[in-house]
Short mmCIF file of C-alpha atoms in Angstrom, two decimals:
data_model
loop_
_atom_site.label_atom_id
_atom_site.label_comp_id
_atom_site.label_asym_id
_atom_site.label_seq_id
_atom_site.Cartn_x
_atom_site.Cartn_y
_atom_site.Cartn_z
CA MET A 1 -140.73 -96.49 137.66
CA VAL A 2 -143.83 -98.42 137.38
CA SER A 3 -146.08 -98.14 134.39
CA ALA A 4 -149.85 -97.62 135.12
CA ALA A 5 -150.92 -99.21 132.08
CA ALA A 6 -153.29 -101.96 132.21
CA VAL A 7 -152.56 -105.23 129.86
CA PHE A 8 -154.95 -107.94 129.41
CA THR A 9 -153.33 -111.50 129.54
CA GLY A 10 -155.56 -113.92 129.55
CA ILE A 11 -158.95 -114.84 127.93
CA GLY A 12 -161.39 -117.36 129.16
CA VAL A 13 -164.77 -117.80 127.20
CA ALA A 14 -168.22 -119.35 127.50
CA ALA A 15 -170.20 -118.16 124.66
CA PRO A 16 -173.61 -119.48 122.95
CA ASN A 17 -171.27 -120.47 119.46
CA GLY A 18 -168.53 -121.80 121.62
CA LEU A 19 -167.06 -123.31 124.79
CA SER A 20 -163.82 -121.92 125.37
CA THR A 21 -161.74 -118.89 123.31
CA PRO A 22 -160.51 -121.09 120.71
CA GLU A 23 -163.79 -122.52 119.68
CA TRP A 24 -165.69 -119.24 120.26
CA TRP A 25 -163.51 -116.99 118.30
CA LYS A 26 -163.37 -119.50 115.01
CA ALA A 27 -167.04 -119.87 114.99
CA THR A 28 -167.56 -115.97 115.04
CA LEU A 29 -165.14 -115.75 112.34
CA ASN A 30 -166.67 -118.16 110.43
CA GLY A 31 -170.58 -116.34 111.03
CA GLU A 32 -171.67 -119.55 112.92
CA SER A 33 -174.62 -118.94 115.31
CA GLY A 34 -175.55 -119.88 118.62
CA ILE A 35 -178.72 -118.69 118.51
CA ARG A 36 -181.34 -121.51 118.99
CA PRO A 37 -184.73 -122.64 120.18
CA VAL A 38 -184.59 -122.51 123.80
CA SER A 39 -183.36 -126.24 125.23
CA ARG A 40 -183.10 -125.34 129.16
CA PHE A 41 -186.83 -125.71 129.84
CA ASP A 42 -190.16 -125.60 128.08
CA ALA A 43 -190.63 -122.38 126.25
CA SER A 44 -193.33 -123.24 123.85
CA GLY A 45 -196.03 -121.56 125.77
CA TYR A 46 -193.91 -118.19 125.76
CA PRO A 47 -193.94 -115.67 123.00
CA ALA A 48 -190.29 -115.54 122.55
CA ARG A 49 -188.61 -119.04 122.41
CA LEU A 50 -185.02 -118.05 120.96
CA ALA A 51 -182.04 -118.03 123.06
CA GLY A 52 -177.93 -118.29 122.68
CA GLU A 53 -177.17 -121.03 125.12
CA VAL A 54 -173.86 -122.49 125.46
CA PRO A 55 -173.31 -125.72 123.94
CA GLY A 56 -172.05 -128.76 125.41
CA PHE A 57 -171.27 -127.52 128.57
CA ASP A 58 -170.74 -130.23 131.41
CA ALA A 59 -170.14 -128.44 134.69
CA ALA A 60 -168.33 -131.52 136.45
CA GLU A 61 -165.76 -131.43 133.81
CA HIS A 62 -164.94 -128.23 134.68
CA ILE A 63 -164.96 -127.49 138.28
CA PRO A 64 -165.03 -129.71 141.56
CA GLY A 65 -167.84 -131.79 142.68
CA ARG A 66 -168.41 -130.17 145.89
CA LEU A 67 -168.96 -126.99 144.29
CA LEU A 68 -171.70 -128.31 142.33
CA PRO A 69 -174.60 -128.40 145.02
CA GLN A 70 -173.75 -124.30 145.79
CA THR A 71 -173.44 -123.21 142.43
CA ASP A 72 -175.81 -121.65 139.78
CA HIS A 73 -175.59 -122.59 136.23
CA MET A 74 -174.12 -118.90 135.39
CA THR A 75 -171.37 -119.51 138.45
CA ARG A 76 -170.64 -122.70 136.89
CA LEU A 77 -169.84 -121.03 133.38
CA ALA A 78 -167.76 -118.05 135.23
CA LEU A 79 -165.66 -120.56 137.12
CA ALA A 80 -164.82 -122.41 134.01
CA ALA A 81 -164.53 -119.09 132.04
CA ALA A 82 -162.07 -118.15 134.87
CA GLN A 83 -159.99 -121.13 134.90
CA GLU A 84 -159.61 -120.92 131.38
CA ALA A 85 -158.23 -117.21 131.78
CA PHE A 86 -155.97 -118.10 133.89
CA ASP A 87 -154.41 -120.89 131.76
CA ASP A 88 -154.09 -118.77 128.60
CA ALA A 89 -152.23 -115.80 130.93
CA GLY A 90 -149.93 -118.61 132.10
CA THR A 91 -149.76 -117.36 135.57
CA ASP A 92 -150.24 -119.06 138.99
CA PRO A 93 -152.16 -117.01 141.43
CA ALA A 94 -150.94 -118.98 144.22
CA GLN A 95 -147.64 -117.59 143.48
CA LEU A 96 -148.22 -114.34 144.12
CA PRO A 97 -148.22 -112.22 146.85
CA GLU A 98 -150.85 -112.17 149.16
CA TYR A 99 -153.86 -109.56 148.85
CA SER A 100 -151.96 -108.66 145.29
CA ALA A 101 -154.77 -109.89 143.19
CA GLY A 102 -158.40 -109.71 143.51
CA VAL A 103 -161.79 -110.12 141.32
CA VAL A 104 -164.09 -107.31 140.10
CA THR A 105 -166.75 -108.71 137.59
CA ALA A 106 -170.15 -107.88 136.09
CA SER A 107 -173.85 -108.99 136.73
CA SER A 108 -177.20 -108.29 136.17
CA ALA A 109 -179.03 -110.61 138.61
CA GLY A 110 -177.22 -113.26 139.87
CA GLY A 111 -178.16 -116.88 139.97
CA PHE A 112 -181.93 -116.82 138.81
CA GLU A 113 -182.05 -120.60 138.06
CA PHE A 114 -180.89 -121.64 141.83
CA GLY A 115 -183.37 -119.08 143.14
CA GLN A 116 -186.05 -120.52 141.18
CA ARG A 117 -185.35 -124.20 141.70
CA GLU A 118 -185.26 -123.19 145.87
CA LEU A 119 -188.37 -121.09 145.55
CA GLU A 120 -190.44 -123.93 144.37
CA ALA A 121 -188.97 -125.92 147.07
CA LEU A 122 -190.32 -123.27 149.53
CA TRP A 123 -193.93 -123.26 148.59
CA SER A 124 -194.23 -126.96 147.55
CA LYS A 125 -192.47 -129.03 150.39
CA GLY A 126 -191.30 -126.35 153.11
CA GLY A 127 -188.37 -124.40 154.24
CA GLN A 128 -186.54 -127.45 155.56
CA TYR A 129 -186.20 -128.61 151.48
CA VAL A 130 -184.61 -125.12 151.12
CA SER A 131 -181.00 -125.48 150.39
CA ALA A 132 -178.70 -123.47 152.72
CA TYR A 133 -176.81 -122.63 149.64
CA GLN A 134 -179.45 -120.40 148.45
CA SER A 135 -178.22 -117.68 151.04
CA PHE A 136 -175.64 -116.63 148.31
CA ALA A 137 -175.96 -118.76 145.27
CA TRP A 138 -178.83 -116.55 144.23
CA PHE A 139 -176.55 -113.11 144.76
CA TYR A 140 -175.39 -111.05 142.02
CA ALA A 141 -171.91 -110.91 143.43
CA VAL A 142 -171.67 -114.25 143.59
CA ASN A 143 -169.33 -115.09 140.24
CA THR A 144 -166.75 -112.66 141.90
CA GLY A 145 -166.80 -114.47 145.27
CA GLN A 146 -166.69 -118.19 143.83
CA ILE A 147 -163.68 -117.12 141.77
CA SER A 148 -161.88 -115.57 144.67
CA ILE A 149 -162.39 -118.59 147.14
CA ARG A 150 -160.92 -120.95 144.23
CA HIS A 151 -158.05 -119.27 143.16
CA GLY A 152 -157.62 -117.81 146.69
CA LEU A 153 -157.66 -114.20 145.15
CA ARG A 154 -158.05 -112.24 148.61
CA GLY A 155 -157.00 -108.44 147.44
CA PRO A 156 -159.71 -105.60 146.40
CA SER A 157 -162.86 -107.39 144.70
CA GLY A 158 -166.25 -105.91 143.97
CA VAL A 159 -169.14 -106.38 141.39
CA LEU A 160 -170.71 -103.89 138.82
CA VAL A 161 -174.31 -104.14 138.46
CA THR A 162 -175.07 -101.71 135.24
CA GLU A 163 -176.52 -104.57 132.88
CA GLN A 164 -175.44 -104.45 129.51
CA ALA A 165 -172.75 -101.87 130.55
CA GLY A 166 -171.26 -103.68 133.30
CA GLY A 167 -168.86 -105.88 131.25
CA LEU A 168 -166.99 -102.26 130.81
CA ASP A 169 -167.92 -101.05 133.78
CA ALA A 170 -166.29 -103.94 136.00
CA VAL A 171 -163.00 -104.05 133.72
CA ALA A 172 -162.50 -100.06 134.58
CA GLN A 173 -162.97 -100.60 138.34
CA ALA A 174 -160.16 -103.18 137.87
CA ARG A 175 -157.75 -100.78 136.12
CA ARG A 176 -158.50 -98.55 139.01
CA ARG A 177 -157.36 -101.28 141.55
CA LEU A 178 -154.19 -101.72 139.61
CA ARG A 179 -153.51 -98.12 140.08
CA GLY A 180 -153.46 -98.94 143.57
CA SER A 181 -151.40 -101.71 145.06
CA SER A 182 -152.64 -104.87 142.97
CA ARG A 183 -150.76 -106.50 140.82
CA LEU A 184 -153.42 -108.60 138.94
CA ILE A 185 -157.51 -108.43 138.76
CA VAL A 186 -159.47 -111.25 137.19
CA THR A 187 -162.37 -109.35 135.34
CA GLY A 188 -165.48 -109.21 133.07
CA GLY A 189 -168.43 -110.85 133.25
CA VAL A 190 -170.70 -114.07 132.61
CA ASP A 191 -174.37 -113.77 133.04
CA GLY A 192 -177.29 -115.53 132.52
CA ALA A 193 -181.13 -116.62 133.61
CA ILE A 194 -182.60 -118.99 130.82
CA CYS A 195 -185.36 -120.35 133.19
CA PRO A 196 -188.78 -119.78 133.73
CA TRP A 197 -188.58 -116.99 136.41
CA GLY A 198 -185.64 -115.50 134.34
CA TRP A 199 -187.72 -115.67 131.18
CA THR A 200 -190.42 -113.66 132.76
CA ALA A 201 -188.41 -110.83 133.96
CA GLN A 202 -186.82 -110.21 130.44
CA LEU A 203 -190.13 -110.71 128.76
CA ALA A 204 -191.65 -107.80 130.92
CA GLY A 205 -188.79 -105.53 129.57
CA GLY A 206 -190.59 -105.45 126.52
CA ARG A 207 -187.47 -105.64 124.09
CA LEU A 208 -187.25 -109.33 123.47
CA SER A 209 -188.04 -110.54 119.79
CA LEU A 210 -190.86 -113.00 118.98
CA ALA A 211 -189.29 -114.05 115.98
CA ASP A 212 -189.15 -117.82 115.71
CA ASP A 213 -186.22 -117.91 112.92
CA PRO A 214 -183.06 -117.50 114.37
CA THR A 215 -181.35 -115.97 110.92
CA ARG A 216 -184.23 -112.97 111.44
CA ALA A 217 -185.12 -112.56 114.99
CA TYR A 218 -181.88 -110.32 116.19
CA LEU A 219 -181.19 -108.03 113.44
CA PRO A 220 -179.72 -104.83 115.13
CA PHE A 221 -179.49 -101.69 112.60
CA ASP A 222 -181.34 -103.44 110.03
CA ALA A 223 -184.74 -102.31 108.44
CA ALA A 224 -186.47 -105.43 109.83
CA ALA A 225 -185.22 -105.19 113.48
CA ARG A 226 -187.76 -106.27 115.88
CA GLY A 227 -185.97 -106.49 119.18
CA TYR A 228 -183.21 -108.82 120.70
CA VAL A 229 -182.70 -112.32 121.62
CA PRO A 230 -181.34 -113.13 124.95
CA GLY A 231 -178.09 -115.34 125.83
CA GLU A 232 -175.94 -116.53 128.28
CA GLY A 233 -172.15 -116.47 128.76
CA GLY A 234 -169.53 -113.90 128.78
CA ALA A 235 -165.65 -113.78 129.31
CA ILE A 236 -163.32 -113.69 132.01
CA LEU A 237 -160.16 -111.31 131.47
CA ILE A 238 -156.81 -111.65 133.11
CA LEU A 239 -156.07 -107.41 133.44
CA GLU A 240 -152.42 -106.79 135.08
CA GLU A 241 -150.39 -104.18 135.70
CA ALA A 242 -148.04 -103.84 132.32
CA ALA A 243 -144.51 -103.65 133.84
CA GLU A 244 -145.08 -106.64 136.03
CA ALA A 245 -146.63 -108.63 133.19
CA ARG A 246 -143.47 -107.90 131.24
CA ALA A 247 -141.38 -108.67 133.90
CA ARG A 248 -142.75 -112.18 133.89
CA GLY A 249 -142.49 -112.82 130.09
CA ALA A 250 -146.39 -112.44 129.75
CA ARG A 251 -148.11 -112.79 126.12
CA VAL A 252 -150.25 -109.31 126.01
CA TYR A 253 -153.31 -108.85 123.93
CA GLY A 254 -153.34 -105.22 124.32
CA GLU A 255 -153.67 -102.37 126.90
CA LEU A 256 -157.14 -101.12 128.33
CA ALA A 257 -156.22 -97.48 126.95
CA GLY A 258 -159.23 -95.66 127.47
CA TYR A 259 -162.70 -95.41 129.22
CA ALA A 260 -165.61 -93.40 130.25
CA ALA A 261 -169.31 -93.87 131.61
CA THR A 262 -172.32 -91.38 131.37
CA PHE A 263 -175.77 -91.89 132.56
CA ASP A 264 -178.72 -90.98 129.86
CA ALA A 265 -180.80 -87.60 130.81
CA ARG A 266 -184.25 -87.65 132.09
CA PRO A 267 -186.52 -87.17 129.73
CA GLY A 268 -187.68 -83.56 129.04
CA SER A 269 -185.14 -82.56 131.22
CA GLU A 270 -183.20 -79.43 130.33
CA ARG A 271 -179.72 -81.73 129.76
CA ALA A 272 -181.82 -84.40 127.40
CA ASP A 273 -181.14 -81.21 125.02
CA GLY A 274 -177.54 -81.76 125.27
CA VAL A 275 -175.08 -83.65 123.69
CA PRO A 276 -176.51 -87.14 123.82
CA ALA A 277 -175.22 -89.33 126.94
CA LEU A 278 -173.71 -92.20 124.77
CA ARG A 279 -171.68 -89.67 122.22
CA ARG A 280 -170.30 -88.41 125.40
CA ALA A 281 -168.97 -91.56 126.50
CA VAL A 282 -167.42 -92.24 123.49
CA GLU A 283 -165.54 -88.99 123.56
CA LEU A 284 -164.86 -89.31 127.05
CA ALA A 285 -163.20 -92.49 126.65
CA LEU A 286 -160.77 -91.25 123.18
CA ALA A 287 -159.72 -88.39 125.74
CA ASP A 288 -158.71 -90.82 128.19
CA ALA A 289 -156.90 -93.09 125.44
CA ARG A 290 -155.27 -89.91 124.35
CA LEU A 291 -156.50 -90.50 120.51
CA ALA A 292 -158.36 -88.98 118.13
CA PRO A 293 -161.69 -90.30 116.46
CA GLU A 294 -159.08 -91.07 112.99
CA ASP A 295 -157.21 -93.44 115.56
CA ILE A 296 -159.91 -95.71 115.80
CA ASP A 297 -159.81 -98.84 113.63
CA VAL A 298 -163.04 -100.37 114.62
CA VAL A 299 -165.99 -99.98 116.36
CA PHE A 300 -167.75 -103.34 118.44
CA ALA A 301 -171.47 -101.89 118.75
CA ASP A 302 -173.71 -102.66 121.42
CA ALA A 303 -176.56 -103.40 119.10
CA ALA A 304 -179.73 -103.12 121.17
CA GLY A 305 -181.78 -104.27 118.21
CA VAL A 306 -184.59 -102.22 118.97
CA PRO A 307 -185.12 -99.63 116.01
CA ASP A 308 -185.35 -96.21 118.09
CA LEU A 309 -182.22 -97.62 120.35
CA ASP A 310 -180.05 -98.49 117.27
CA ARG A 311 -180.87 -94.76 115.42
CA ALA A 312 -179.44 -93.27 118.43
CA GLU A 313 -176.26 -95.39 118.62
CA ALA A 314 -176.10 -94.97 115.23
CA GLU A 315 -175.99 -90.90 115.16
CA ALA A 316 -173.57 -90.90 118.28
CA VAL A 317 -170.82 -93.11 115.88
CA THR A 318 -171.77 -90.98 113.31
CA ALA A 319 -171.87 -87.32 115.06
CA VAL A 320 -167.86 -88.72 116.09
CA PHE A 321 -166.49 -90.20 113.07
CA GLY A 322 -168.47 -89.17 110.50
CA PRO A 323 -170.77 -90.52 107.95
CA ARG A 324 -169.22 -94.47 107.20
CA ARG A 325 -165.95 -93.44 108.22
CA VAL A 326 -165.05 -96.22 110.45
CA PRO A 327 -165.93 -100.20 110.35
CA VAL A 328 -168.71 -101.10 112.89
CA THR A 329 -169.43 -104.33 113.84
CA ALA A 330 -171.93 -106.51 116.22
CA PRO A 331 -170.65 -110.05 116.69
CA LYS A 332 -173.18 -110.51 119.06
CA THR A 333 -175.83 -111.16 116.41
CA MET A 334 -174.32 -114.80 116.74
CA THR A 335 -174.86 -114.95 120.68
CA GLY A 336 -177.96 -112.89 121.59
CA ARG A 337 -177.32 -110.18 124.31
CA LEU A 338 -175.45 -111.37 127.30
CA TYR A 339 -176.45 -109.00 129.46
CA ALA A 340 -173.65 -108.41 132.13
CA GLY A 341 -171.55 -110.89 129.75
CA GLY A 342 -171.93 -109.16 126.65
CA ALA A 343 -169.62 -106.20 126.50
CA ALA A 344 -166.87 -108.68 128.28
CA LEU A 345 -167.34 -110.86 125.55
CA ASP A 346 -166.69 -107.96 123.18
CA LEU A 347 -163.83 -107.05 125.03
CA ALA A 348 -162.60 -110.35 123.95
CA ALA A 349 -163.57 -109.84 120.13
CA ALA A 350 -161.73 -106.53 119.92
CA LEU A 351 -158.65 -108.06 121.51
CA LEU A 352 -158.38 -111.16 118.98
CA ALA A 353 -159.08 -108.37 115.98
CA VAL A 354 -156.14 -106.52 117.29
CA ARG A 355 -154.14 -109.76 117.10
CA ASP A 356 -155.46 -111.27 113.97
CA ALA A 357 -155.84 -108.22 112.02
CA LEU A 358 -159.64 -109.39 111.02
CA ILE A 359 -162.83 -107.56 112.21
CA PRO A 360 -165.56 -110.31 113.10
CA PRO A 361 -168.77 -109.91 111.03
CA THR A 362 -172.51 -108.73 112.06
CA VAL A 363 -174.22 -111.99 110.61
CA ASN A 364 -178.00 -111.58 109.31
CA VAL A 365 -178.19 -108.06 108.67
CA THR A 366 -178.77 -107.47 105.33
CA ARG A 367 -180.17 -104.10 104.97
CA LEU A 368 -179.41 -101.21 107.06
CA ALA A 369 -182.42 -99.22 108.27
CA GLU A 370 -183.13 -96.05 106.19
CA GLY A 371 -180.73 -93.03 107.70
CA LEU A 372 -178.58 -95.04 109.22
CA GLU A 373 -174.83 -93.71 107.98
CA LEU A 374 -172.91 -96.77 109.18
CA ASP A 375 -170.07 -98.86 107.74
CA LEU A 376 -171.22 -102.19 109.58
CA VAL A 377 -168.94 -105.60 108.99
CA THR A 378 -171.66 -108.02 107.46
CA ALA A 379 -171.64 -111.59 106.20
CA GLU A 380 -167.91 -112.15 106.78
CA PRO A 381 -164.58 -110.98 108.39
CA ARG A 382 -162.82 -107.92 106.97
CA PRO A 383 -159.26 -107.99 106.69
CA ARG A 384 -157.83 -104.77 108.03
CA PRO A 385 -154.56 -103.79 110.41
CA VAL A 386 -156.46 -103.34 114.19
CA ARG A 387 -154.50 -101.22 116.65
CA THR A 388 -157.37 -99.62 118.30
CA ALA A 389 -161.10 -100.70 119.15
CA LEU A 390 -163.73 -98.86 120.98
CA VAL A 391 -165.95 -101.16 122.66
CA LEU A 392 -169.54 -99.52 123.14
CA ALA A 393 -172.26 -100.95 126.00
CA ARG A 394 -175.77 -99.34 127.29
CA GLY A 395 -177.67 -101.07 130.08
CA ARG A 396 -181.13 -100.55 130.69
CA GLY A 397 -182.18 -97.57 132.64
CA GLY A 398 -179.46 -94.93 131.16
CA PHE A 399 -176.09 -96.78 131.99
CA ASN A 400 -173.50 -96.16 129.08
CA ALA A 401 -169.88 -96.99 129.01
CA ALA A 402 -167.07 -97.00 126.45
CA ALA A 403 -163.66 -98.47 126.16
CA VAL A 404 -160.79 -98.36 124.00
CA VAL A 405 -158.56 -101.30 123.75
CA ALA A 406 -155.15 -100.68 122.10
CA ALA A 407 -152.34 -102.98 120.55
CA ALA A 408 -149.42 -103.62 123.60
CA ARG A 409 -147.07 -100.85 123.29
CA PRO A 410 -143.22 -101.39 122.98
CA HIS A 411 -141.32 -101.48 126.18
#
């Protein structure tokens, strides 16, 4: 009988502290941050001037020249990560049955930088100077479309738009597709809008850190938390049906064992007085994985960097697991919050923590805010056998998601 389990067989990464999975993971375990002053545009006149930018990325080295005029920087990063994920998985999509493989990614806004450039051409020169590619290059589904076209993936595809929660929501949708007739789904998320238009939109949210010191700007759960630093990048993952993956002898990183999503109650409503939505997402994800709280070896936190949101997350974790009963980490302090790419990158970190028996650190956090009863992994990696990991993500507007990844089960 064909197993319904969904397993991860490939990882591709574009992150502010490493372009490629090995480079990013080595930097993460070494506590090396990619948060620096913005270089993609002149941010000197803006109140926030730090970002996590992917280093050393030359698009011409990673994607065909014909794609350069029609893609935003964010999509180019996604295409590079997708190619790495396929290479890592050791599979050629051209060898799969037609319509058996698809793409489900997450996005928060689409190609902002491309859109800004074309809008500038429109108002300064006229409509005849606007690229025809503007019709899709800005679109939030463009990463899904470009990945599917480049690799000939004609199976079920889609996009999830739930901000930071999107990376988990997309992977869950990919699992649903595998429970149908699909054999392989490319999933995850790569995001970013480090350009004046995107920067203004992010500033309008009121949660960006205005600090100029990269080591003190993004401090989730810390007494000095003052907001977050935005970044670009994320991870693209190959998710396969377990029996099919094993039949071809694939190396398996782990299984998507559980998932749940909830939505925050309207403030002041009757439902707002019940179990908080994030805690409910954790409980439902554990139930989906058929695990108890004591079975979880590490929690990868959403880590908003905003005091009241950090407190709400800490209270949800403590309510489920007990005070300081499970290690908690937030390696995104080295990348910034990557919006739709952030949770996908945390999933990659969780899978490698399972592989290497190492929990990556939360850098720069030195003093927990009063009353937060978390066993936060700081400063350096913590050696520990990891069989199961819980990844949390929250998207602006009330989205909550929780996913459990587990070591691959024996045949």
